[in-house]
Coordinates of C-alpha atoms in Angstrom, one line a residue:
X19 CA -14.2 -23.1 -9.8
X20 CA -12.7 -21.4 -6.7
X21 CA -13.4 -17.8 -5.9
X22 CA -10.8 -15.7 -7.8
X23 CA -11.6 -12.5 -6.0
X24 CA -8.4 -10.8 -4.9
X25 CA -8.3 -8.7 -1.8
X26 CA -5.5 -6.1 -1.7
X27 CA -4.7 -4.1 1.5
X28 CA -2.1 -1.3 1.4
X29 CA -1.3 0.6 4.6
X30 CA 1.2 3.4 4.7
X31 CA 2.5 6.8 5.5
X32 CA 2.5 10.1 3.7
X33 CA 5.3 12.0 2.1
X34 CA 5.7 15.8 2.2
X35 CA 3.2 16.2 -0.6
X36 CA 0.6 13.9 1.0
X37 CA 1.2 11.0 -1.3
X38 CA 0.9 7.5 0.0
X39 CA 4.2 5.7 0.9
X40 CA 3.3 2.0 1.2
X41 CA 4.6 0.4 4.4
X42 CA 2.6 -2.8 4.5
X43 CA 1.1 -4.6 1.5
X44 CA -1.0 -7.8 1.7
X45 CA -3.1 -9.6 -0.8
X46 CA -5.1 -12.8 -0.7
X47 CA -7.4 -14.7 -3.0
X48 CA -10.7 -15.4 -1.2
X49 CA -10.3 -19.0 -2.3
X50 CA -7.2 -19.1 0.0
X51 CA -5.0 -20.5 -2.8
X52 CA -2.6 -17.6 -2.9
X53 CA -1.5 -14.9 -0.6
X54 CA 1.4 -12.4 0.0
X55 CA 2.3 -10.1 2.9
X56 CA 5.2 -7.6 2.9
X57 CA 6.6 -4.9 5.1
X58 CA 8.4 -2.3 3.1
X59 CA 11.4 -0.4 4.3
X60 CA 11.1 3.4 4.3
X61 CA 12.5 5.3 1.3
X62 CA 14.3 7.8 3.5
X63 CA 15.3 8.3 7.1
X64 CA 12.8 9.8 9.6
X65 CA 15.0 12.9 9.9
X66 CA 14.7 13.6 6.2
X67 CA 11.0 14.1 6.5
X68 CA 9.7 17.6 7.1
X69 CA 8.5 18.5 10.6
X70 CA 4.9 18.4 9.3
X71 CA 5.3 14.9 7.8
X72 CA 6.9 13.6 11.0
X73 CA 3.9 14.9 12.9
X74 CA 1.4 13.3 10.5
X75 CA 3.3 10.0 10.3
X76 CA 3.8 9.9 14.1
X77 CA 0.0 10.1 14.4
X78 CA -0.4 7.3 11.7
X79 CA 2.1 5.1 13.5
X80 CA 0.5 5.4 16.9
X81 CA -3.2 5.4 15.9
X82 CA -3.5 3.6 12.6
X83 CA -0.6 1.4 11.5
X84 CA 1.2 0.2 14.6
X85 CA 4.3 -0.2 12.5
X86 CA 7.3 2.1 13.0
X87 CA 8.6 4.2 10.0
X88 CA 12.0 2.7 10.5
X89 CA 10.8 -1.0 10.8
X90 CA 12.9 -3.0 8.3
X91 CA 11.5 -4.7 5.3
X92 CA 11.9 -5.3 1.6
X93 CA 12.9 -2.5 -0.8
X94 CA 10.3 -0.5 -2.8
X95 CA 12.0 -2.0 -6.0
X96 CA 11.4 -5.5 -4.7
X97 CA 7.8 -4.7 -3.9
X98 CA 7.3 -3.4 -7.4
X99 CA 8.7 -6.7 -8.8
X100 CA 6.3 -8.7 -6.5
X101 CA 3.3 -6.6 -7.5
X102 CA 3.9 -7.2 -11.2
X103 CA 4.1 -11.0 -10.9
X104 CA 0.4 -11.9 -10.3
X105 CA -0.1 -15.6 -10.0
X106 CA -1.6 -17.1 -13.1
X107 CA -4.7 -18.4 -11.3
X108 CA -5.8 -14.8 -10.7
X109 CA -8.0 -13.4 -13.4
X110 CA -6.7 -9.8 -13.7
X111 CA -9.7 -8.5 -15.6
X112 CA -11.7 -8.1 -12.4
X113 CA -9.6 -6.9 -9.5
X114 CA -11.4 -5.1 -6.6
X115 CA -9.1 -2.7 -4.8
X116 CA -10.1 -1.1 -1.4
X117 CA -8.3 2.2 -0.9
X118 CA -8.1 4.3 2.2
X119 CA -10.9 6.9 2.2
X120 CA -8.7 9.8 1.1
X121 CA -7.2 8.0 -1.8
X122 CA -10.6 6.7 -2.9
X123 CA -12.0 10.2 -2.8
X124 CA -9.0 11.4 -4.9
X125 CA -9.5 8.6 -7.4
X126 CA -13.2 9.5 -7.8
X127 CA -12.4 13.1 -8.4
X128 CA -9.7 12.4 -11.0
X129 CA -11.0 12.4 -14.6
X130 CA -8.6 9.7 -15.8
X131 CA -9.1 7.5 -12.7
X132 CA -5.4 7.4 -11.8
X133 CA -3.9 8.1 -8.4
X134 CA -0.6 9.9 -8.0
X135 CA 1.4 7.3 -6.1

């Protein structure tokens, strides 16, 4: 049986409350039998962000992501549809998700184990 381990990578920006706004999402089975990559369009214009968020996101764009806030992509609604249609060959009882350090720390400190995204 092929390795059914699923690797999920989510890169993104932060909103005014510090919540993750996904910009790039990719997943792949280690077996190489299924993969997906998507760039997600921003939920609002750059000008609608607070000055603090623009500063933080400008840093992320230049030093972490390399993808501009305004880079076109699929809608957040479409990404949600794609994320809920996991290929049948993936056994969803054992998914390993790697989160950015800040979100991982938040998850570990949250009693119910849920992130606010």
